[in-house]
């Protein structure tokens, strides 16, 4: 079992995550989930990134909710088991930022 982060811990973790990257790479809270838009050069680049992330996600048993159209991937992270956003979502967000 894993706990959802408190609002305070969530804001703190979000600030730390975003402090490492430029503002076009920032995550935000949307619909109660950790959200970021990723943009790639083309579909091939987007999909190869998704494939790499999918393999990592499967190994961790923690999976993204995502929507791909051509070179754009919208990612929403949440932890159903915790009923909110947990450390696992922030770990996955870090991995996704690195690509
Ligand atoms: C049974 C299995 O461990 C769970 O359903 C896992 C699978 N992947 C998951 N992915 C995400 N994002 N959140 C979860 O709570 C979750 N739970």
CSV table of C-alpha atoms and ligand atoms in Angstrom, one decimal:
chain,number,residue,atom,x,y,z
A,1,UNK,CA,0.0,0.0,0.0
A,2,UNK,CA,1.2,3.5,-0.8
A,3,UNK,CA,0.0,6.8,0.5
A,4,UNK,CA,-1.1,9.9,-1.5
A,5,UNK,CA,1.0,13.0,-0.8
A,6,UNK,CA,-0.5,15.7,1.3
A,7,UNK,CA,-1.2,19.0,-0.5
A,8,UNK,CA,1.9,20.5,1.2
A,9,UNK,CA,4.1,17.6,0.2
A,10,UNK,CA,2.7,17.8,-3.3
A,11,UNK,CA,3.5,21.5,-3.8
A,12,UNK,CA,7.0,20.9,-2.4
A,13,UNK,CA,7.7,17.9,-4.7
A,14,UNK,CA,6.3,19.8,-7.8
A,15,UNK,CA,8.5,22.8,-7.0
A,16,UNK,CA,11.6,20.5,-6.7
A,17,UNK,CA,10.7,18.6,-9.9
A,18,UNK,CA,10.2,21.8,-12.0
A,19,UNK,CA,13.3,23.6,-10.5
A,20,UNK,CA,15.5,21.2,-12.5
A,21,UNK,CA,14.1,22.1,-16.0
A,22,UNK,CA,13.0,25.0,-18.2
A,23,UNK,CA,9.5,26.3,-17.9
A,24,UNK,CA,8.4,24.6,-21.2
A,25,UNK,CA,9.1,21.3,-19.4
A,26,UNK,CA,7.1,22.0,-16.3
A,27,UNK,CA,4.6,19.6,-14.8
A,28,UNK,CA,1.4,20.9,-13.3
A,29,UNK,CA,-1.6,19.7,-11.4
A,30,UNK,CA,-4.6,19.0,-13.7
A,31,UNK,CA,-7.7,17.1,-12.9
A,32,UNK,CA,-6.1,15.9,-9.6
A,33,UNK,CA,-3.2,14.3,-11.6
A,34,UNK,CA,0.4,15.2,-12.4
A,35,UNK,CA,0.3,16.6,-15.9
A,36,UNK,CA,2.8,17.5,-18.6
A,37,UNK,CA,2.7,18.0,-22.4
A,38,UNK,CA,5.7,16.6,-24.3
A,39,UNK,CA,6.4,17.7,-27.8
A,40,UNK,CA,8.7,15.9,-30.2
A,41,UNK,CA,9.9,16.5,-33.8
A,42,UNK,CA,7.6,14.0,-35.3
A,43,UNK,CA,5.5,10.9,-34.6
A,44,UNK,CA,8.4,8.5,-34.9
A,45,UNK,CA,10.3,10.4,-32.1
A,46,UNK,CA,7.2,10.6,-29.9
A,47,UNK,CA,6.4,6.9,-30.3
A,48,UNK,CA,9.9,5.7,-29.7
A,49,UNK,CA,10.0,7.8,-26.5
A,50,UNK,CA,6.7,6.2,-25.5
A,51,UNK,CA,8.0,2.8,-26.1
A,52,UNK,CA,11.1,3.4,-23.9
A,53,UNK,CA,8.9,4.8,-21.1
A,54,UNK,CA,6.4,2.0,-21.4
A,55,UNK,CA,9.1,-0.6,-20.8
A,56,UNK,CA,10.3,1.3,-17.7
A,57,UNK,CA,6.7,1.7,-16.5
A,58,UNK,CA,6.0,-2.0,-16.9
A,59,UNK,CA,9.1,-2.9,-14.9
A,60,UNK,CA,8.0,-0.6,-12.1
A,61,UNK,CA,4.4,-1.7,-12.4
A,62,UNK,CA,3.4,2.0,-12.5
A,63,UNK,CA,1.8,3.1,-15.7
A,64,UNK,CA,1.0,6.5,-17.3
A,65,UNK,CA,-2.3,7.7,-18.6
A,66,UNK,CA,-1.3,9.3,-21.9
A,67,UNK,CA,-2.7,10.6,-25.2
A,68,UNK,CA,-0.7,10.9,-28.3
A,69,UNK,CA,-1.5,12.8,-31.5
A,70,UNK,CA,1.4,13.0,-34.0
A,71,UNK,CA,4.3,14.7,-32.2
A,72,UNK,CA,2.4,15.5,-28.9
A,73,UNK,CA,2.1,13.3,-25.9
A,74,UNK,CA,-0.1,14.5,-23.0
A,75,UNK,CA,0.8,12.6,-19.8
A,76,UNK,CA,-1.3,12.3,-16.6
A,77,UNK,CA,0.1,10.5,-13.6
A,78,UNK,CA,-1.8,9.3,-10.6
A,79,UNK,CA,-1.7,6.4,-8.2
A,80,UNK,CA,-5.0,4.6,-8.1
A,81,UNK,CA,-3.8,2.4,-5.2
A,82,UNK,CA,-3.3,5.6,-3.1
A,83,UNK,CA,-6.3,7.6,-4.4
A,84,UNK,CA,-4.1,10.5,-5.4
A,85,UNK,CA,-0.6,11.5,-6.4
A,86,UNK,CA,2.3,9.6,-4.8
A,87,UNK,CA,6.1,9.5,-4.8
A,88,UNK,CA,5.8,6.9,-7.6
A,89,UNK,CA,4.3,9.5,-9.9
A,90,UNK,CA,7.1,11.9,-9.2
A,91,UNK,CA,9.7,9.1,-9.9
A,92,UNK,CA,8.0,8.4,-13.2
A,93,UNK,CA,7.9,12.2,-14.0
A,94,UNK,CA,11.7,12.4,-13.4
A,95,UNK,CA,12.3,9.5,-15.7
A,96,UNK,CA,10.1,11.0,-18.4
A,97,UNK,CA,11.8,14.4,-18.1
A,98,UNK,CA,15.2,12.6,-18.8
A,99,UNK,CA,13.7,10.8,-21.8
B,1,LIG,C1,-2.1,-4.5,-9.6
B,1,LIG,C2,-1.2,-3.4,-10.0
B,1,LIG,O1,0.0,-3.5,-9.2
B,1,LIG,C3,-1.8,-2.1,-9.9
B,1,LIG,O2,-3.0,-2.0,-10.6
B,1,LIG,C4,-0.8,-1.0,-10.4
B,1,LIG,C5,-0.6,-1.0,-11.9
B,1,LIG,N1,-0.2,0.2,-12.4
B,1,LIG,C6,-0.5,1.4,-11.8
B,1,LIG,N2,-0.2,2.5,-12.4
B,1,LIG,C7,-0.5,3.7,-11.9
B,1,LIG,N3,-0.3,4.8,-12.5
B,1,LIG,N4,-1.2,3.7,-10.7
B,1,LIG,C8,-1.5,2.6,-10.0
B,1,LIG,O3,-2.0,2.7,-8.9
B,1,LIG,C9,-1.1,1.4,-10.6
B,1,LIG,N5,-1.4,0.2,-9.9
